[in-house]
PDB file of C-alpha atoms in Angstrom:
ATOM      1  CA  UNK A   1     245.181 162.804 129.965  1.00 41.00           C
ATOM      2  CA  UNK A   2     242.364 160.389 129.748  1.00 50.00           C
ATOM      3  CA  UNK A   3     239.168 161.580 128.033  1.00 55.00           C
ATOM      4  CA  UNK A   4     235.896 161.875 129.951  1.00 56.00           C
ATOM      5  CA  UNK A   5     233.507 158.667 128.937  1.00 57.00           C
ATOM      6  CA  UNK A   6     230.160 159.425 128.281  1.00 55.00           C
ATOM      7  CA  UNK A   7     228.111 156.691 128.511  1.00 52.00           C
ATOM      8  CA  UNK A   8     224.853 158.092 126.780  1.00 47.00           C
ATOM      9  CA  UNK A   9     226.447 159.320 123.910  1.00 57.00           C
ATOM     10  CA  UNK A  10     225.456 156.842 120.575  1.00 59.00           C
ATOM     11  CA  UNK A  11     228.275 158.187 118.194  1.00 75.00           C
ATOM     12  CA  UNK A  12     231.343 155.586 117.535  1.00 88.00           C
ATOM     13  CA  UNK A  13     234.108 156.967 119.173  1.00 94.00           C
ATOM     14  CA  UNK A  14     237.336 157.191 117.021  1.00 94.00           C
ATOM     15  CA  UNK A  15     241.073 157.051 118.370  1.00 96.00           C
ATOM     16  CA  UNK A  16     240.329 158.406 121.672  1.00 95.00           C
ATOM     17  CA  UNK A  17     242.311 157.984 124.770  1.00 96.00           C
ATOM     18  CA  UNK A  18     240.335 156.723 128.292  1.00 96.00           C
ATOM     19  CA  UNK A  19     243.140 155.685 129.676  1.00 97.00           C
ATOM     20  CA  UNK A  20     243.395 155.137 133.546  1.00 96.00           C
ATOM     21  CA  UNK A  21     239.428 155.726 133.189  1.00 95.00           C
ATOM     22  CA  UNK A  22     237.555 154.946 135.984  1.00 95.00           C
ATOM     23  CA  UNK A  23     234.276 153.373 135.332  1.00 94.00           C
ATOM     24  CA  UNK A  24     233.995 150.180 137.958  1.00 96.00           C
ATOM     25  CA  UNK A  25     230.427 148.935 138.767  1.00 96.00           C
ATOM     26  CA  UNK A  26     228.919 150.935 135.772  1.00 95.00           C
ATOM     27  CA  UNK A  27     226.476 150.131 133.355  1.00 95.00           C
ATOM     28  CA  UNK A  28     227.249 150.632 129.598  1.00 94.00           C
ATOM     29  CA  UNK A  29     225.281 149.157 126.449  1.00 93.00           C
ATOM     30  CA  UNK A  30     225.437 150.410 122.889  1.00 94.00           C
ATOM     31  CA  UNK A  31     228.637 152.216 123.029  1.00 94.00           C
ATOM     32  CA  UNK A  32     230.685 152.421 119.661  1.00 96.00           C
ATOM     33  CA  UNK A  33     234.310 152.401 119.743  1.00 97.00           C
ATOM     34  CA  UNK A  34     237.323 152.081 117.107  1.00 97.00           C
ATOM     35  CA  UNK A  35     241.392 152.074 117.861  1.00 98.00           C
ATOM     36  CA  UNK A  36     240.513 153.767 121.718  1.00 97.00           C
ATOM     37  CA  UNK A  37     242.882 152.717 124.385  1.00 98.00           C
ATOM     38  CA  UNK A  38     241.969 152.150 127.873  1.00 98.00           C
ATOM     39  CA  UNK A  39     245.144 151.090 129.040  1.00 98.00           C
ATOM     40  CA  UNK A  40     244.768 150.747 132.795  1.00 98.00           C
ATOM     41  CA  UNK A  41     241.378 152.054 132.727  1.00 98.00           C
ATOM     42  CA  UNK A  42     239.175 150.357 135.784  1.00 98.00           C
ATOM     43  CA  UNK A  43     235.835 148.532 134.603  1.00 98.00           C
ATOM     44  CA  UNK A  44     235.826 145.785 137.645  1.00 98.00           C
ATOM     45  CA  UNK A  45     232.418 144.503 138.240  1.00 98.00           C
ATOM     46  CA  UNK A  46     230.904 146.969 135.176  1.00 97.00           C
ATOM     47  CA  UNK A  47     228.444 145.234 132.778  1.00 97.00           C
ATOM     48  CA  UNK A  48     228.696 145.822 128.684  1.00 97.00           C
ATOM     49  CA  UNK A  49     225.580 145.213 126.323  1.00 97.00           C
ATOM     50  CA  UNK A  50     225.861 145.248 122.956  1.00 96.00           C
ATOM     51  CA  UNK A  51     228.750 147.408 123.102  1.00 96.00           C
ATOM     52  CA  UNK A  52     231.599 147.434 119.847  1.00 97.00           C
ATOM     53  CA  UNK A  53     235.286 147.287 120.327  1.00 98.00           C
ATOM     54  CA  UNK A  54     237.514 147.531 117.428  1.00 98.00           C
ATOM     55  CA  UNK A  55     241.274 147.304 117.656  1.00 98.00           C
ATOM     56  CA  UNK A  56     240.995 148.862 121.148  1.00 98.00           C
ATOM     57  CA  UNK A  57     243.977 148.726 123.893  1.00 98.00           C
ATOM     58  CA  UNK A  58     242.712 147.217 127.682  1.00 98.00           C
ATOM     59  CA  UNK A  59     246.900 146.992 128.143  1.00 98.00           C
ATOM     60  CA  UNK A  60     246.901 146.503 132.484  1.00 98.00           C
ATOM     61  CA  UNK A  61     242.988 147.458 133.195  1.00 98.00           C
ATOM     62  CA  UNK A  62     240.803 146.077 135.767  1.00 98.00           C
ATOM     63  CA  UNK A  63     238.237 143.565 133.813  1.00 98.00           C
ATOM     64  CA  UNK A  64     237.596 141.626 136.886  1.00 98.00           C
ATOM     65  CA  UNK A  65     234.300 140.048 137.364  1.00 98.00           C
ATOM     66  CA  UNK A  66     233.116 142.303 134.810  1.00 98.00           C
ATOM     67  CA  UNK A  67     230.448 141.317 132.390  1.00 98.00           C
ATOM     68  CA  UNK A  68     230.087 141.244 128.458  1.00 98.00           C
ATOM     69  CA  UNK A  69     227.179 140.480 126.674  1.00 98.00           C
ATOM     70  CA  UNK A  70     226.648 140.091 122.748  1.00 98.00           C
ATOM     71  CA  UNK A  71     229.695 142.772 122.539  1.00 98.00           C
ATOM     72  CA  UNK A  72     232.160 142.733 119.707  1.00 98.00           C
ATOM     73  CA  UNK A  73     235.653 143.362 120.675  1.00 98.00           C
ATOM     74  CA  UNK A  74     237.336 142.521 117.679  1.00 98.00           C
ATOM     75  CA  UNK A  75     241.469 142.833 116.893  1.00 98.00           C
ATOM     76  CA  UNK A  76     241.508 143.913 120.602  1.00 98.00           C
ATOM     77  CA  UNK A  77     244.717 143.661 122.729  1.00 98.00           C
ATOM     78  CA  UNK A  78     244.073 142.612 126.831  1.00 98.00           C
ATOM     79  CA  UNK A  79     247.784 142.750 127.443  1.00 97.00           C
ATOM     80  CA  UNK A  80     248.152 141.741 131.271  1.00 98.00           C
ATOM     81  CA  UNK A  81     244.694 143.052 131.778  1.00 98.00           C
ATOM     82  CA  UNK A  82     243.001 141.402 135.069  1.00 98.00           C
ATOM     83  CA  UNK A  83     240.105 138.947 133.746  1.00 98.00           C
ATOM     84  CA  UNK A  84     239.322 137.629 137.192  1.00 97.00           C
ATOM     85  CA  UNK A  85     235.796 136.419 137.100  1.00 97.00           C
ATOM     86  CA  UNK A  86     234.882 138.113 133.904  1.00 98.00           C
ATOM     87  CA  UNK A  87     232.344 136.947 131.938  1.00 98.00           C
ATOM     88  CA  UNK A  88     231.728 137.035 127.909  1.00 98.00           C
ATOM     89  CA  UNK A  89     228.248 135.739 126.991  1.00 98.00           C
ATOM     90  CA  UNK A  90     228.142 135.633 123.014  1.00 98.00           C
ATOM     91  CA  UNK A  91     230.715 138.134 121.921  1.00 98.00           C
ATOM     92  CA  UNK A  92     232.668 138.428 119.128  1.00 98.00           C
ATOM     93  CA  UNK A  93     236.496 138.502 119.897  1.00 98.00           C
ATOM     94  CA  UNK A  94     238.493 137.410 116.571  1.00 98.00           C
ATOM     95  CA  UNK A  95     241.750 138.366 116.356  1.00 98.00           C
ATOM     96  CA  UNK A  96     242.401 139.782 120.158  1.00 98.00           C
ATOM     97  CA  UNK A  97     245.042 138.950 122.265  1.00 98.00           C
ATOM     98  CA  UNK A  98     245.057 138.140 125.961  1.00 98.00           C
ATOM     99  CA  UNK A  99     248.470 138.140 125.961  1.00 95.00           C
ATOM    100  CA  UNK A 100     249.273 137.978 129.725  1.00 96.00           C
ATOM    101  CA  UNK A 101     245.969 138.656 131.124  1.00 97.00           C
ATOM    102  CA  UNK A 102     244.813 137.088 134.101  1.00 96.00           C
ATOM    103  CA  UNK A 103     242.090 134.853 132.694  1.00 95.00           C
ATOM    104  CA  UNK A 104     241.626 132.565 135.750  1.00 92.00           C
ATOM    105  CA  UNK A 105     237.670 131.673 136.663  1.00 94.00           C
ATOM    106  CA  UNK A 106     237.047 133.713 133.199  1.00 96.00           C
ATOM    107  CA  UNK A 107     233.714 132.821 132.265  1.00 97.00           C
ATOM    108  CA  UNK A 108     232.735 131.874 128.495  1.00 98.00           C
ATOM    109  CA  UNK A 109     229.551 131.506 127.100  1.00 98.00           C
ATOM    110  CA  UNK A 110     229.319 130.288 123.683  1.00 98.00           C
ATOM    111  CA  UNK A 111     230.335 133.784 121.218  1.00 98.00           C
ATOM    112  CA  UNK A 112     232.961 133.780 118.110  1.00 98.00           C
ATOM    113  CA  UNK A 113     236.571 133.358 119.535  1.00 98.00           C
ATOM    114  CA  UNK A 114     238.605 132.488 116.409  1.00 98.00           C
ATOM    115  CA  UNK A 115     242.346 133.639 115.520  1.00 98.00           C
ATOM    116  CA  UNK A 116     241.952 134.503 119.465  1.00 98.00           C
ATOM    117  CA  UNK A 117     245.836 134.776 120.807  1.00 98.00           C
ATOM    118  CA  UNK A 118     244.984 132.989 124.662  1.00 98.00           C
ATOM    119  CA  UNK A 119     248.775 131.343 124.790  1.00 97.00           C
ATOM    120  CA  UNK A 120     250.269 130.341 128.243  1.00 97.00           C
ATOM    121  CA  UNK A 121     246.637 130.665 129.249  1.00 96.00           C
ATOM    122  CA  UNK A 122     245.361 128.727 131.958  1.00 94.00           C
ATOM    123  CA  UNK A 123     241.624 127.609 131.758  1.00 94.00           C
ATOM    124  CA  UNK A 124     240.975 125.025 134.472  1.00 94.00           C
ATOM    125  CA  UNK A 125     237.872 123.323 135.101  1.00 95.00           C
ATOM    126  CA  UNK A 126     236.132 125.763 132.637  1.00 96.00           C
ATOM    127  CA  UNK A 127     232.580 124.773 131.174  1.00 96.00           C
ATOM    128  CA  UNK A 128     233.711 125.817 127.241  1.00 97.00           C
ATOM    129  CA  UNK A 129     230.634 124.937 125.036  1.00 97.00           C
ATOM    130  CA  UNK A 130     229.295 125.682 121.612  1.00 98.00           C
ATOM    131  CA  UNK A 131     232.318 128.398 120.977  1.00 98.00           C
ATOM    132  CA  UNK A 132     234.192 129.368 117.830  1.00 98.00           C
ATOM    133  CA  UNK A 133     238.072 128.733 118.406  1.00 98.00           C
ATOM    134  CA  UNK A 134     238.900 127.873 115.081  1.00 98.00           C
ATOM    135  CA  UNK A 135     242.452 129.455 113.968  1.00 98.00           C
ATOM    136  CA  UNK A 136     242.755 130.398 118.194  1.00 98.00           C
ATOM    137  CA  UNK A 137     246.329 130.051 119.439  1.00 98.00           C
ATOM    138  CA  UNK A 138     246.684 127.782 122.414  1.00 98.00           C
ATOM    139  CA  UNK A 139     250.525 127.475 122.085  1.00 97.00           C
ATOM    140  CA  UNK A 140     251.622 126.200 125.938  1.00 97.00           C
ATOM    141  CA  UNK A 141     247.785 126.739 127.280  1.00 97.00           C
ATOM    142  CA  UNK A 142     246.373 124.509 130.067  1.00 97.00           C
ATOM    143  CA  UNK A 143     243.497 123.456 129.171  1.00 97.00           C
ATOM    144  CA  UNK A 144     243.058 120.869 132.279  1.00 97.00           C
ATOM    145  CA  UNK A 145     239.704 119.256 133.743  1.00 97.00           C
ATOM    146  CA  UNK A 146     237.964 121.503 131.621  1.00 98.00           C
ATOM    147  CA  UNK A 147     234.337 120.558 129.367  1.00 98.00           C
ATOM    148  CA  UNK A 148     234.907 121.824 125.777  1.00 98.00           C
ATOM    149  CA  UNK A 149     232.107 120.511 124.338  1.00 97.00           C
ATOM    150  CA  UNK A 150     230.697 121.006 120.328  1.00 97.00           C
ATOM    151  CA  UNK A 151     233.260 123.601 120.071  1.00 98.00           C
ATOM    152  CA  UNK A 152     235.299 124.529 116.753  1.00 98.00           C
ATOM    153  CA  UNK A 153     239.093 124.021 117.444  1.00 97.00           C
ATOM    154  CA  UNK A 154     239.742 123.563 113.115  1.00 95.00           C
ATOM    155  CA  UNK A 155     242.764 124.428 112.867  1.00 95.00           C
ATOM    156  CA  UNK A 156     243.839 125.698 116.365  1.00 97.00           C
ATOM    157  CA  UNK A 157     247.546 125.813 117.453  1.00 97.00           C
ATOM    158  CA  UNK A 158     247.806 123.452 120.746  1.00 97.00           C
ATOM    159  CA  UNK A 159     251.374 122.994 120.620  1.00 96.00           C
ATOM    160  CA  UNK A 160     252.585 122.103 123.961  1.00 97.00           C
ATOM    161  CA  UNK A 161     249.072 122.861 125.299  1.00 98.00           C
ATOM    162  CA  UNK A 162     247.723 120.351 127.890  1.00 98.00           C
ATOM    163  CA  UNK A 163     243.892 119.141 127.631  1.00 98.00           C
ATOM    164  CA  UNK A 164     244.490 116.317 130.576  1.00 97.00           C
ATOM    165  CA  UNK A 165     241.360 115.222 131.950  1.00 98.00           C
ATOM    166  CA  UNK A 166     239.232 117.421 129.347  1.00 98.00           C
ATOM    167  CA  UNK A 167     236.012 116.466 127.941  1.00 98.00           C
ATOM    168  CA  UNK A 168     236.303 117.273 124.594  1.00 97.00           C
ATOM    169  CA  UNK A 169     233.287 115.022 122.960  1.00 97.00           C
ATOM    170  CA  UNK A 170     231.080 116.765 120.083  1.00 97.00           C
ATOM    171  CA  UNK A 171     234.399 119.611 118.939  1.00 97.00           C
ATOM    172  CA  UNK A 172     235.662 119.497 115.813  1.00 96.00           C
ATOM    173  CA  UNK A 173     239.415 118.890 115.882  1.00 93.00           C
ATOM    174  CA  UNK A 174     240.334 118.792 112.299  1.00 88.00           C
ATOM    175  CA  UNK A 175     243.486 120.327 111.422  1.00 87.00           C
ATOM    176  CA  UNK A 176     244.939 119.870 114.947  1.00 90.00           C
ATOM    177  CA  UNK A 177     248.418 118.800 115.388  1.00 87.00           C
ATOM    178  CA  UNK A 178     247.940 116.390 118.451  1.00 88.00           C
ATOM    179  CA  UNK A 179     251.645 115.101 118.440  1.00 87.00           C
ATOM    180  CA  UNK A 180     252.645 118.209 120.249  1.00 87.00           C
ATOM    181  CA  UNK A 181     249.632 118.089 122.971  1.00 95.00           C
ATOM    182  CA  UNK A 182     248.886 116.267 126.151  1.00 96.00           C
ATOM    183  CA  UNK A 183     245.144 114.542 125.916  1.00 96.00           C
ATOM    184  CA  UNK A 184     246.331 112.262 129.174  1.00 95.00           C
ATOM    185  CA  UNK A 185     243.067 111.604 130.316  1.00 97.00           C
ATOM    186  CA  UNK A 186     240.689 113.352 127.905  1.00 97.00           C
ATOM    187  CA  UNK A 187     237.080 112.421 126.866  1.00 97.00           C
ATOM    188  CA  UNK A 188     236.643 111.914 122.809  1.00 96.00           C
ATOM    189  CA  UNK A 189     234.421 110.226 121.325  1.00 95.00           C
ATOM    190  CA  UNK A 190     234.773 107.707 118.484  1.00 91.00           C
ATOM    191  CA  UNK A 191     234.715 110.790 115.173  1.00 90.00           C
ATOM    192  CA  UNK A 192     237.707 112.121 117.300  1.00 91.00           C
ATOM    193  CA  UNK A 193     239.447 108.935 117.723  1.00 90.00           C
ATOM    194  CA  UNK A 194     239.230 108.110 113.913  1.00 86.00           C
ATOM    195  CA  UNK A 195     241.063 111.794 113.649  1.00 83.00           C
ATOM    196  CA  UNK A 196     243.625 111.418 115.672  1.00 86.00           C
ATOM    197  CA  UNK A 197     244.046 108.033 114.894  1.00 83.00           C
ATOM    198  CA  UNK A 198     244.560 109.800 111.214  1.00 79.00           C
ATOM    199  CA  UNK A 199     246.893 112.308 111.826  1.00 77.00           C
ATOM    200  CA  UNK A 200     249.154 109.462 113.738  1.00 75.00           C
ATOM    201  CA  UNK A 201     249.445 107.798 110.340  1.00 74.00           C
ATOM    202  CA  UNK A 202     247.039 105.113 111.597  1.00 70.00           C
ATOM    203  CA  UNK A 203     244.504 103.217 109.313  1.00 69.00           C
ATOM    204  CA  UNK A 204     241.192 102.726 110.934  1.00 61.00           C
ATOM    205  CA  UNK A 205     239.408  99.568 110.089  1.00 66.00           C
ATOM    206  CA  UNK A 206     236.436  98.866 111.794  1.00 63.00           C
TER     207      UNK A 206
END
């Protein structure tokens, strides 16, 4: 049976179970949690502050339009949680997994999202700027239309990931293997095209 969440309470909260919790349209800010699971828990339209997740469960809870700001929600698993219109405003996600999820008109806003797993995600016409994806797996993302701008994709996995019509101008891409992407379309600028250039086997000469 799900545990009762008290939202005033200022004391980390260890391997507890709020699943099936129903919190929607709630407030919460300074809340302390480690390896809690709030599988199918509801938190649609709720707002986090400052809140800490570690290697929580959101397996199958309602996340839409909910709103995160400077949280940490590190090693976390979303498995097929609904992201609809969720925002993240400067929070820390390393190492979670959105495996699933239903990320569509997610909202991002800058924040550390390295080792992320966001595979098979789709991010379309998403304004992506000033964000951390270095190590993030994009294996078979679409990535269309969308402005990732003077973010850190070192080393991100993008195979079979589409970035058609993105503006990617500004983002580090070092480490990328662009052979097995789709930049039909994209923006880079002329840094970029020396890199990819590179990594075709290409000598630039200017």
């Amino acid at each position: 049976m799900a545990e009762e969440l008290n939202v005033w309470t200022e004391e980390e909260q260890i391997d507890r179970d709020f699943s099936g919790f129903i919190g929607a349209g709630e407030q919460y800010q300074g809340l302390r949690f480690t390896d809690c699971r709030f599988n199918g828990a509801d938190f649609a339209e709720s707002s986090f502050y400052h809140c800490s997740f570690e290697t929580c469960r959101f397996t199958g809870a309602r996340l839409n339009a909910a709103r995160f700001e400077d949280c940490r929600m590190v090693n976390c698993s979303f498995q097929y949680a609904g992201l609809f219109g969720a925002v993240f405003r400067q929070c820390k996600l390393t190492g979670s997994s959105f495996s699933g999820a239903n990320t569509a008109a997610m909202t991002i806003e800058g924040g550390d999202w390295s080792y992320t797993d966001l595979r098979e995600q789709e991010f379309y016409k998403m304004r992506l700027e000033e964000i951390n994806f270095k190590g993030a797996d994009f294996n078979r993302a679409k990535l269309e239309k969308c402005r990732i701008r003077a973010c850190n994709l070192e080393g991100a996995v993008i195979s079979g990931a589409s970035f058609r019509g993105s503006d990617l101008r500004d983002s580090v891409i070092d480490g990328l293997d662009i052979l097995g992407a789709d930049f039909h379309g994209a923006r880079i600028d002329i840094g970029q095209a020396v890199a990819m250039a590179r990594a075709l086997g290409a000598v630039f000469k200017p």
